[in-house]
PDB file of C-alpha atoms in Angstrom:
ATOM      1  CA  MET A   1     173.337 -91.909 -50.686  1.00 94.00           C
ATOM      2  CA  GLY A   2     173.845 -90.160 -54.011  1.00 95.00           C
ATOM      3  CA  LEU A   3     172.099 -86.981 -52.856  1.00 95.00           C
ATOM      4  CA  VAL A   4     174.411 -86.773 -49.838  1.00 97.00           C
ATOM      5  CA  ALA A   5     177.446 -87.392 -52.066  1.00 98.00           C
ATOM      6  CA  ASN A   6     176.434 -84.499 -54.326  1.00 97.00           C
ATOM      7  CA  VAL A   7     176.349 -82.069 -51.385  1.00 98.00           C
ATOM      8  CA  ILE A   8     179.761 -83.213 -50.091  1.00 98.00           C
ATOM      9  CA  GLU A   9     181.250 -83.085 -53.582  1.00 98.00           C
ATOM     10  CA  ASP A  10     179.915 -79.545 -54.059  1.00 98.00           C
ATOM     11  CA  ALA A  11     181.684 -78.562 -50.828  1.00 98.00           C
ATOM     12  CA  GLY A  12     184.991 -79.583 -52.423  1.00 98.00           C
ATOM     13  CA  VAL A  13     185.501 -83.120 -51.108  1.00 98.00           C
ATOM     14  CA  PRO A  14     185.608 -85.884 -53.772  1.00 98.00           C
ATOM     15  CA  THR A  15     183.134 -88.704 -53.146  1.00 98.00           C
ATOM     16  CA  ALA A  16     182.402 -92.169 -54.456  1.00 98.00           C
ATOM     17  CA  CYS A  17     179.274 -94.222 -53.808  1.00 98.00           C
ATOM     18  CA  LEU A  18     179.607 -97.977 -53.512  1.00 98.00           C
ATOM     19  CA  SER A  19     176.101 -99.168 -54.338  1.00 97.00           C
ATOM     20  CA  MET A  20     174.217-102.454 -54.371  1.00 94.00           C
ATOM     21  CA  ILE A  21     171.300-100.709 -56.136  1.00 93.00           C
ATOM     22  CA  PRO A  22     173.336 -98.701 -58.660  1.00 95.00           C
ATOM     23  CA  PRO A  23     170.439 -97.632 -60.948  1.00 93.00           C
ATOM     24  CA  LEU A  24     168.941 -95.718 -58.015  1.00 93.00           C
ATOM     25  CA  THR A  25     172.257 -94.227 -56.910  1.00 95.00           C
ATOM     26  CA  ARG A  26     173.142 -93.235 -60.491  1.00 95.00           C
ATOM     27  CA  ALA A  27     169.752 -91.604 -60.945  1.00 94.00           C
ATOM     28  CA  THR A  28     170.697 -89.018 -58.311  1.00 94.00           C
ATOM     29  CA  GLY A  29     173.550 -87.781 -60.516  1.00 95.00           C
ATOM     30  CA  ALA A  30     176.181 -88.849 -57.966  1.00 97.00           C
ATOM     31  CA  PRO A  31     179.708 -88.047 -59.199  1.00 98.00           C
ATOM     32  CA  ARG A  32     181.243 -91.541 -58.924  1.00 98.00           C
ATOM     33  CA  VAL A  33     179.152 -94.702 -58.580  1.00 98.00           C
ATOM     34  CA  ILE A  34     180.574 -98.191 -58.192  1.00 98.00           C
ATOM     35  CA  GLY A  35     178.159-101.111 -58.545  1.00 97.00           C
ATOM     36  CA  LEU A  36     178.540-104.229 -56.439  1.00 96.00           C
ATOM     37  CA  ALA A  37     176.299-107.331 -56.452  1.00 94.00           C
ATOM     38  CA  HIS A  38     176.607-108.308 -52.814  1.00 95.00           C
ATOM     39  CA  PRO A  39     173.700-108.942 -50.442  1.00 94.00           C
ATOM     40  CA  MET A  40     172.321-106.215 -48.201  1.00 93.00           C
ATOM     41  CA  GLY A  41     173.950-106.298 -44.789  1.00 94.00           C
ATOM     42  CA  MET A  42     177.239-107.724 -46.106  1.00 95.00           C
ATOM     43  CA  ALA A  43     178.538-105.183 -48.619  1.00 96.00           C
ATOM     44  CA  PHE A  44     182.194-106.055 -48.063  1.00 98.00           C
ATOM     45  CA  GLY A  45     181.824-109.804 -47.601  1.00 96.00           C
ATOM     46  CA  ARG A  46     181.254-112.379 -44.943  1.00 95.00           C
ATOM     47  CA  PRO A  47     182.220-111.956 -41.277  1.00 97.00           C
ATOM     48  CA  GLY A  48     185.834-112.961 -40.679  1.00 97.00           C
ATOM     49  CA  ASP A  49     186.753-112.876 -44.392  1.00 97.00           C
ATOM     50  CA  ALA A  50     189.385-110.148 -44.049  1.00 98.00           C
ATOM     51  CA  ASP A  51     190.986-110.882 -47.423  1.00 98.00           C
ATOM     52  CA  GLY A  52     187.655-110.697 -49.245  1.00 97.00           C
ATOM     53  CA  GLN A  53     186.647-107.496 -47.443  1.00 98.00           C
ATOM     54  CA  ARG A  54     190.001-105.880 -48.249  1.00 98.00           C
ATOM     55  CA  ASP A  55     189.715-106.864 -51.925  1.00 98.00           C
ATOM     56  CA  VAL A  56     186.306-105.162 -52.215  1.00 98.00           C
ATOM     57  CA  LEU A  57     187.447-102.021 -50.408  1.00 98.00           C
ATOM     58  CA  ARG A  58     190.636-101.768 -52.448  1.00 98.00           C
ATOM     59  CA  ALA A  59     188.797-102.321 -55.734  1.00 98.00           C
ATOM     60  CA  ALA A  60     186.226 -99.663 -54.828  1.00 98.00           C
ATOM     61  CA  LEU A  61     188.858 -97.076 -53.856  1.00 98.00           C
ATOM     62  CA  GLU A  62     190.992 -97.767 -56.924  1.00 98.00           C
ATOM     63  CA  ALA A  63     187.943 -97.543 -59.186  1.00 98.00           C
ATOM     64  CA  ALA A  64     186.985 -94.216 -57.588  1.00 98.00           C
ATOM     65  CA  ALA A  65     190.490 -92.807 -58.020  1.00 98.00           C
ATOM     66  CA  ALA A  66     190.520 -93.823 -61.698  1.00 98.00           C
ATOM     67  CA  MET A  67     187.335 -91.893 -62.518  1.00 98.00           C
ATOM     68  CA  THR A  68     187.997 -88.629 -64.326  1.00 97.00           C
ATOM     69  CA  GLU A  69     184.503 -87.577 -65.447  1.00 97.00           C
ATOM     70  CA  PRO A  70     181.359 -86.581 -63.536  1.00 97.00           C
ATOM     71  CA  ARG A  71     178.695 -89.298 -63.198  1.00 97.00           C
ATOM     72  CA  SER A  72     181.181 -92.084 -63.865  1.00 97.00           C
ATOM     73  CA  TYR A  73     180.022 -95.641 -63.306  1.00 98.00           C
ATOM     74  CA  THR A  74     181.772 -98.960 -63.064  1.00 98.00           C
ATOM     75  CA  GLU A  75     180.878-102.405 -61.739  1.00 97.00           C
ATOM     76  CA  LEU A  76     183.088-104.509 -59.516  1.00 97.00           C
ATOM     77  CA  PRO A  77     183.524-108.122 -60.674  1.00 96.00           C
ATOM     78  CA  PHE A  78     182.905-109.855 -57.331  1.00 96.00           C
ATOM     79  CA  ILE A  79     180.540-112.820 -57.284  1.00 93.00           C
ATOM     80  CA  TRP A  80     178.795-113.751 -54.044  1.00 93.00           C
ATOM     81  CA  PRO A  81     179.544-117.380 -53.114  1.00 91.00           C
ATOM     82  CA  GLU A  82     176.020-118.312 -51.937  1.00 90.00           C
ATOM     83  CA  PRO A  83     172.829-118.832 -53.958  1.00 90.00           C
ATOM     84  CA  ARG A  84     170.460-115.871 -53.986  1.00 88.00           C
ATOM     85  CA  SER A  85     167.941-117.513 -51.671  1.00 87.00           C
ATOM     86  CA  ALA A  86     170.594-117.986 -48.974  1.00 87.00           C
ATOM     87  CA  ALA A  87     172.086-114.536 -49.456  1.00 89.00           C
ATOM     88  CA  ILE A  88     168.856-112.588 -48.837  1.00 89.00           C
ATOM     89  CA  ARG A  89     168.477-112.296 -45.089  1.00 87.00           C
ATOM     90  CA  HIS A  90     165.267-110.860 -43.707  1.00 87.00           C
ATOM     91  CA  PRO A  91     165.331-108.820 -40.513  1.00 92.00           C
ATOM     92  CA  ASP A  92     163.169-110.071 -37.675  1.00 91.00           C
ATOM     93  CA  PRO A  93     160.787-108.346 -37.073  1.00 94.00           C
ATOM     94  CA  PRO A  94     160.137-107.063 -40.616  1.00 94.00           C
ATOM     95  CA  PRO A  95     160.728-103.322 -41.217  1.00 95.00           C
ATOM     96  CA  PRO A  96     157.857-101.078 -40.038  1.00 96.00           C
ATOM     97  CA  ILE A  97     156.917-100.087 -43.607  1.00 94.00           C
ATOM     98  CA  VAL A  98     156.642-103.771 -44.582  1.00 93.00           C
ATOM     99  CA  GLN A  99     154.459-104.499 -41.566  1.00 94.00           C
ATOM    100  CA  LEU A 100     152.249-101.527 -42.463  1.00 95.00           C
ATOM    101  CA  LEU A 101     151.940-102.507 -46.142  1.00 93.00           C
ATOM    102  CA  THR A 102     151.141-106.099 -45.181  1.00 92.00           C
ATOM    103  CA  LYS A 103     148.176-104.781 -43.209  1.00 95.00           C
ATOM    104  CA  LYS A 104     147.249-102.015 -45.676  1.00 94.00           C
ATOM    105  CA  PRO A 105     148.469-103.100 -49.140  1.00 93.00           C
ATOM    106  CA  TRP A 106     146.459-100.338 -50.834  1.00 93.00           C
ATOM    107  CA  LEU A 107     149.128 -97.896 -49.509  1.00 94.00           C
ATOM    108  CA  LEU A 108     151.835 -99.531 -51.653  1.00 92.00           C
ATOM    109  CA  PRO A 109     151.327 -97.108 -54.587  1.00 91.00           C
ATOM    110  CA  ARG A 110     152.184 -94.284 -52.187  1.00 91.00           C
ATOM    111  CA  LEU A 111     155.558 -95.876 -51.467  1.00 91.00           C
ATOM    112  CA  VAL A 112     156.210 -96.514 -55.159  1.00 89.00           C
ATOM    113  CA  SER A 113     155.201 -93.008 -56.262  1.00 88.00           C
ATOM    114  CA  GLY A 114     156.932 -91.223 -53.383  1.00 83.00           C
ATOM    115  CA  GLU A 115     153.723 -89.339 -52.574  1.00 85.00           C
ATOM    116  CA  LEU A 116     154.075 -89.950 -48.861  1.00 86.00           C
ATOM    117  CA  PRO A 117     150.987 -89.819 -46.630  1.00 83.00           C
TER     118      PRO A 117
ATOM    119  CA  MET B   1     175.356-107.498 -63.088  1.00 81.00           C
ATOM    120  CA  ASP B   2     171.727-107.735 -62.080  1.00 85.00           C
ATOM    121  CA  PRO B   3     171.611-104.587 -59.965  1.00 79.00           C
ATOM    122  CA  TYR B   4     168.703-105.766 -57.855  1.00 84.00           C
ATOM    123  CA  ARG B   5     169.835-109.351 -57.417  1.00 86.00           C
ATOM    124  CA  TYR B   6     169.837-109.520 -53.636  1.00 88.00           C
ATOM    125  CA  LEU B   7     166.701-107.501 -52.948  1.00 87.00           C
ATOM    126  CA  PRO B   8     163.490-109.207 -51.869  1.00 84.00           C
ATOM    127  CA  PHE B   9     160.703-109.002 -54.469  1.00 82.00           C
ATOM    128  CA  LEU B  10     158.822-106.053 -52.986  1.00 83.00           C
ATOM    129  CA  SER B  11     161.971-103.967 -52.433  1.00 86.00           C
ATOM    130  CA  ARG B  12     163.094-104.743 -55.973  1.00 88.00           C
ATOM    131  CA  ARG B  13     159.851-103.394 -57.466  1.00 87.00           C
ATOM    132  CA  VAL B  14     159.916-100.285 -55.292  1.00 89.00           C
ATOM    133  CA  MET B  15     163.580 -99.490 -56.047  1.00 90.00           C
ATOM    134  CA  GLN B  16     163.011 -99.989 -59.782  1.00 91.00           C
ATOM    135  CA  ALA B  17     160.144 -97.505 -59.674  1.00 90.00           C
ATOM    136  CA  TRP B  18     162.204 -94.988 -57.700  1.00 90.00           C
ATOM    137  CA  ALA B  19     165.165 -95.282 -60.067  1.00 90.00           C
ATOM    138  CA  ALA B  20     162.868 -94.696 -63.045  1.00 90.00           C
ATOM    139  CA  ARG B  21     161.364 -91.610 -61.401  1.00 88.00           C
ATOM    140  CA  GLU B  22     164.482 -89.965 -59.947  1.00 85.00           C
ATOM    141  CA  GLN B  23     165.875 -87.260 -62.217  1.00 84.00           C
ATOM    142  CA  PRO B  24     169.405 -85.988 -61.670  1.00 86.00           C
ATOM    143  CA  SER B  25     169.568 -82.211 -61.373  1.00 87.00           C
ATOM    144  CA  ASP B  26     171.103 -80.111 -64.155  1.00 89.00           C
ATOM    145  CA  HIS B  27     173.803 -79.078 -61.728  1.00 93.00           C
ATOM    146  CA  ILE B  28     176.812 -81.370 -62.015  1.00 94.00           C
ATOM    147  CA  ALA B  29     178.725 -81.935 -58.801  1.00 95.00           C
ATOM    148  CA  TRP B  30     182.389 -82.674 -59.421  1.00 98.00           C
ATOM    149  CA  THR B  31     185.620 -82.224 -57.493  1.00 98.00           C
ATOM    150  CA  PRO B  32     188.659 -83.973 -58.990  1.00 98.00           C
ATOM    151  CA  LEU B  33     190.952 -85.879 -56.653  1.00 98.00           C
ATOM    152  CA  ALA B  34     193.772 -83.597 -55.561  1.00 97.00           C
ATOM    153  CA  ARG B  35     196.351 -86.387 -55.312  1.00 98.00           C
ATOM    154  CA  PRO B  36     196.909 -90.073 -56.099  1.00 98.00           C
ATOM    155  CA  LEU B  37     195.113 -92.634 -53.918  1.00 98.00           C
ATOM    156  CA  ALA B  38     198.416 -93.577 -52.265  1.00 98.00           C
ATOM    157  CA  ASP B  39     198.567 -90.035 -50.866  1.00 98.00           C
ATOM    158  CA  CYS B  40     194.833 -89.601 -50.120  1.00 98.00           C
ATOM    159  CA  ARG B  41     193.310 -89.331 -46.656  1.00 98.00           C
ATOM    160  CA  VAL B  42     190.200 -91.488 -46.924  1.00 98.00           C
ATOM    161  CA  ALA B  43     186.969 -91.310 -44.894  1.00 98.00           C
ATOM    162  CA  LEU B  44     183.983 -93.663 -44.928  1.00 98.00           C
ATOM    163  CA  ILE B  45     180.278 -92.877 -44.577  1.00 98.00           C
ATOM    164  CA  SER B  46     178.027 -95.869 -43.952  1.00 98.00           C
ATOM    165  CA  THR B  47     174.280 -95.837 -44.562  1.00 97.00           C
ATOM    166  CA  ALA B  48     173.802 -98.649 -42.023  1.00 97.00           C
ATOM    167  CA  GLY B  49     172.612 -96.446 -39.154  1.00 97.00           C
ATOM    168  CA  ILE B  50     175.623 -97.209 -36.940  1.00 98.00           C
ATOM    169  CA  ALA B  51     176.114 -95.278 -33.688  1.00 98.00           C
ATOM    170  CA  LEU B  52     178.490 -95.580 -30.772  1.00 98.00           C
ATOM    171  CA  ARG B  53     176.834 -97.237 -27.781  1.00 98.00           C
ATOM    172  CA  THR B  54     177.738 -94.079 -25.839  1.00 98.00           C
ATOM    173  CA  ASP B  55     176.063 -91.825 -28.454  1.00 98.00           C
ATOM    174  CA  GLN B  56     172.410 -90.977 -28.970  1.00 98.00           C
ATOM    175  CA  PRO B  57     170.698 -93.876 -30.782  1.00 98.00           C
ATOM    176  CA  PHE B  58     169.104 -93.359 -34.193  1.00 98.00           C
ATOM    177  CA  ASP B  59     165.368 -92.922 -33.611  1.00 97.00           C
ATOM    178  CA  GLN B  60     163.946 -96.374 -34.270  1.00 96.00           C
ATOM    179  CA  GLN B  61     160.782 -95.676 -32.301  1.00 97.00           C
ATOM    180  CA  GLY B  62     160.036 -92.683 -34.506  1.00 97.00           C
ATOM    181  CA  GLU B  63     160.103 -95.001 -37.527  1.00 97.00           C
ATOM    182  CA  ARG B  64     157.976 -97.620 -35.780  1.00 97.00           C
ATOM    183  CA  ASP B  65     155.419 -94.932 -34.934  1.00 97.00           C
ATOM    184  CA  ASP B  66     155.488 -93.540 -38.497  1.00 97.00           C
ATOM    185  CA  PRO B  67     156.862 -96.088 -40.999  1.00 96.00           C
ATOM    186  CA  TRP B  68     157.019 -93.383 -43.707  1.00 95.00           C
ATOM    187  CA  TRP B  69     159.684 -91.598 -41.669  1.00 96.00           C
ATOM    188  CA  GLY B  70     163.370 -92.436 -41.191  1.00 96.00           C
ATOM    189  CA  ASP B  71     165.875 -90.697 -38.928  1.00 97.00           C
ATOM    190  CA  PRO B  72     167.751 -88.189 -41.171  1.00 98.00           C
ATOM    191  CA  THR B  73     170.580 -87.399 -38.723  1.00 98.00           C
ATOM    192  CA  CYS B  74     174.182 -88.626 -38.690  1.00 98.00           C
ATOM    193  CA  ARG B  75     176.651 -89.996 -36.145  1.00 98.00           C
ATOM    194  CA  GLN B  76     180.437 -89.754 -35.869  1.00 98.00           C
ATOM    195  CA  LEU B  77     182.619 -92.829 -35.495  1.00 98.00           C
ATOM    196  CA  PRO B  78     186.317 -92.722 -34.593  1.00 98.00           C
ATOM    197  CA  ALA B  79     188.766 -94.532 -36.881  1.00 98.00           C
ATOM    198  CA  ASP B  80     189.535 -97.220 -34.276  1.00 97.00           C
ATOM    199  CA  VAL B  81     185.890 -98.167 -33.606  1.00 98.00           C
ATOM    200  CA  THR B  82     185.049-101.902 -33.416  1.00 97.00           C
ATOM    201  CA  GLU B  83     181.846-103.940 -33.335  1.00 97.00           C
ATOM    202  CA  ALA B  84     182.045-103.907 -29.514  1.00 97.00           C
ATOM    203  CA  ASP B  85     181.634-100.102 -29.496  1.00 98.00           C
ATOM    204  CA  VAL B  86     178.575 -99.707 -31.713  1.00 98.00           C
ATOM    205  CA  ARG B  87     174.950-100.604 -32.280  1.00 97.00           C
ATOM    206  CA  PHE B  88     173.129-100.953 -35.601  1.00 97.00           C
ATOM    207  CA  TYR B  89     169.823 -99.137 -35.938  1.00 96.00           C
ATOM    208  CA  HIS B  90     168.744 -99.855 -39.527  1.00 95.00           C
ATOM    209  CA  LEU B  91     165.426-101.699 -39.184  1.00 95.00           C
ATOM    210  CA  HIS B  92     165.484-103.040 -42.768  1.00 93.00           C
ATOM    211  CA  ILE B  93     168.618-105.146 -42.506  1.00 92.00           C
ATOM    212  CA  ASP B  94     169.652-108.249 -40.593  1.00 93.00           C
ATOM    213  CA  ALA B  95     172.563-106.768 -38.639  1.00 94.00           C
ATOM    214  CA  THR B  96     173.822-110.128 -37.338  1.00 95.00           C
ATOM    215  CA  PRO B  97     176.828-110.353 -39.736  1.00 96.00           C
ATOM    216  CA  ALA B  98     177.958-106.787 -38.945  1.00 97.00           C
ATOM    217  CA  GLU B  99     177.471-107.293 -35.199  1.00 96.00           C
ATOM    218  CA  GLU B 100     179.895-110.190 -35.518  1.00 97.00           C
ATOM    219  CA  ASP B 101     182.370-108.261 -37.676  1.00 98.00           C
ATOM    220  CA  LEU B 102     181.990-104.512 -38.231  1.00 98.00           C
ATOM    221  CA  ASP B 103     184.205-104.645 -41.340  1.00 98.00           C
ATOM    222  CA  VAL B 104     181.358-106.397 -43.167  1.00 97.00           C
ATOM    223  CA  GLN B 105     179.679-102.980 -43.338  1.00 97.00           C
ATOM    224  CA  LEU B 106     182.288-100.435 -42.238  1.00 98.00           C
ATOM    225  CA  PRO B 107     185.740-101.770 -43.176  1.00 98.00           C
ATOM    226  CA  LEU B 108     187.954 -99.517 -41.046  1.00 98.00           C
ATOM    227  CA  ARG B 109     190.402-102.305 -40.122  1.00 98.00           C
ATOM    228  CA  ARG B 110     190.703-103.135 -43.815  1.00 98.00           C
ATOM    229  CA  LEU B 111     191.251 -99.441 -44.599  1.00 98.00           C
ATOM    230  CA  ARG B 112     194.022 -99.330 -41.987  1.00 98.00           C
ATOM    231  CA  GLU B 113     195.630-102.360 -43.669  1.00 98.00           C
ATOM    232  CA  LEU B 114     195.486-100.606 -47.044  1.00 98.00           C
ATOM    233  CA  VAL B 115     197.266 -97.631 -45.457  1.00 98.00           C
ATOM    234  CA  ASP B 116     199.927 -99.976 -44.046  1.00 98.00           C
ATOM    235  CA  ALA B 117     200.296-101.560 -47.511  1.00 98.00           C
ATOM    236  CA  GLY B 118     200.788 -98.150 -49.123  1.00 98.00           C
ATOM    237  CA  VAL B 119     197.613 -98.370 -51.245  1.00 98.00           C
ATOM    238  CA  VAL B 120     195.941 -95.505 -49.368  1.00 98.00           C
ATOM    239  CA  GLY B 121     197.740 -92.495 -47.857  1.00 98.00           C
ATOM    240  CA  GLN B 122     195.998 -92.033 -44.518  1.00 98.00           C
ATOM    241  CA  ILE B 123     192.875 -92.984 -42.625  1.00 98.00           C
ATOM    242  CA  SER B 124     190.752 -89.969 -41.723  1.00 98.00           C
ATOM    243  CA  PRO B 125     190.293 -89.442 -37.963  1.00 98.00           C
ATOM    244  CA  ARG B 126     186.476 -89.454 -38.156  1.00 98.00           C
ATOM    245  CA  HIS B 127     184.010 -91.585 -40.100  1.00 98.00           C
ATOM    246  CA  PHE B 128     180.255 -91.237 -40.181  1.00 98.00           C
ATOM    247  CA  SER B 129     176.986 -93.068 -40.450  1.00 98.00           C
ATOM    248  CA  ILE B 130     173.564 -92.084 -41.658  1.00 98.00           C
ATOM    249  CA  MET B 131     170.400 -94.183 -41.855  1.00 95.00           C
ATOM    250  CA  GLY B 132     169.762 -95.476 -45.350  1.00 91.00           C
ATOM    251  CA  TYR B 133     165.979 -95.547 -44.977  1.00 93.00           C
ATOM    252  CA  VAL B 134     164.923 -91.900 -45.348  1.00 93.00           C
ATOM    253  CA  LEU B 135     162.037 -91.471 -47.800  1.00 91.00           C
ATOM    254  CA  ASP B 136     161.870 -87.672 -47.558  1.00 91.00           C
ATOM    255  CA  ALA B 137     165.438 -86.544 -48.176  1.00 92.00           C
ATOM    256  CA  THR B 138     164.861 -82.844 -47.389  1.00 95.00           C
ATOM    257  CA  GLU B 139     166.476 -82.762 -43.944  1.00 97.00           C
ATOM    258  CA  LEU B 140     169.148 -85.245 -45.028  1.00 97.00           C
ATOM    259  CA  THR B 141     170.300 -83.032 -47.906  1.00 96.00           C
ATOM    260  CA  THR B 142     169.784 -79.578 -46.357  1.00 97.00           C
ATOM    261  CA  ILE B 143     171.032 -80.185 -42.794  1.00 98.00           C
ATOM    262  CA  THR B 144     172.866 -83.497 -42.419  1.00 98.00           C
ATOM    263  CA  ALA B 145     174.848 -83.557 -45.670  1.00 98.00           C
ATOM    264  CA  PRO B 146     176.203 -80.001 -45.144  1.00 98.00           C
ATOM    265  CA  GLU B 147     177.232 -81.039 -41.588  1.00 98.00           C
ATOM    266  CA  LEU B 148     179.060 -84.021 -43.041  1.00 98.00           C
ATOM    267  CA  ALA B 149     180.719 -81.841 -45.691  1.00 98.00           C
ATOM    268  CA  LYS B 150     181.883 -79.403 -43.007  1.00 98.00           C
ATOM    269  CA  ALA B 151     183.345 -82.168 -40.836  1.00 98.00           C
ATOM    270  CA  LEU B 152     185.078 -83.872 -43.779  1.00 98.00           C
ATOM    271  CA  THR B 153     186.538 -80.554 -44.918  1.00 98.00           C
ATOM    272  CA  ALA B 154     187.792 -79.857 -41.380  1.00 98.00           C
ATOM    273  CA  ASP B 155     189.388 -83.321 -41.329  1.00 98.00           C
ATOM    274  CA  ARG B 156     191.012 -82.594 -44.730  1.00 98.00           C
ATOM    275  CA  ALA B 157     189.612 -85.777 -46.257  1.00 98.00           C
ATOM    276  CA  ASP B 158     190.787 -86.240 -49.857  1.00 98.00           C
ATOM    277  CA  LEU B 159     188.271 -88.930 -50.770  1.00 98.00           C
ATOM    278  CA  VAL B 160     185.044 -90.078 -49.136  1.00 98.00           C
ATOM    279  CA  LEU B 161     183.647 -93.511 -49.869  1.00 98.00           C
ATOM    280  CA  LEU B 162     179.952 -93.852 -49.115  1.00 98.00           C
ATOM    281  CA  VAL B 163     179.213 -97.481 -48.369  1.00 98.00           C
ATOM    282  CA  PRO B 164     175.850 -99.243 -48.515  1.00 95.00           C
ATOM    283  CA  VAL B 165     174.000-100.957 -45.707  1.00 92.00           C
TER     284      VAL B 165
END
């Protein structure tokens, strides 16, 4: 996400990255990063919660517009209303890389190191 | 905030390792906003792998055949798109909430409401999606991102919000 933002920003279009893994997004040097602790698959809130979704979007856009320095970072204050165990939803079937690493766990260091097979 | 709070254990460990390894380049990308948010034309880019049902799907089979690979291309989405018009191709996410309500992942109706409320100037005519799972970013950064930049420049977008899957 951050690498794509850098290219768009370089072309003259201001960008902001809303991120639920902000350390990774910030590590790319992205111009504006906004951290949000919401579960994967529901960045803006729960289905049908228009007010909640609008609050997140508005906060993200206003935070982006307030940033005046490269590599700015801020965190949005939203708190997800479910416990962590309920908020993490696993896709069915599991992602292909998870299926592969379940069968061949010795390949995990490749994923971690980025030295792809 | 705990930045990895909602990641499963394995993903958390992998992302932590990637964040520790990734080094930002010396080149600093920066374009200041040309106007206040209330006058900005805003576009969204989602990493959820969303494509119109009438468009070419993201290549899920390619990822199933080679789990180290993710489709590095992008798709266009018109500003009035709804959940009925799209499919979700990201194999790492439970898409059920977004299939029920697209604004969970791509809040275009909410963006329209912010325009109506005077918070945002305009909604850009085109929005875009890429697939968040791309381990080798070469094609994403050298081909897809420049395509996106060209389209967003043509649409005279003043601010692009990239939104996570």
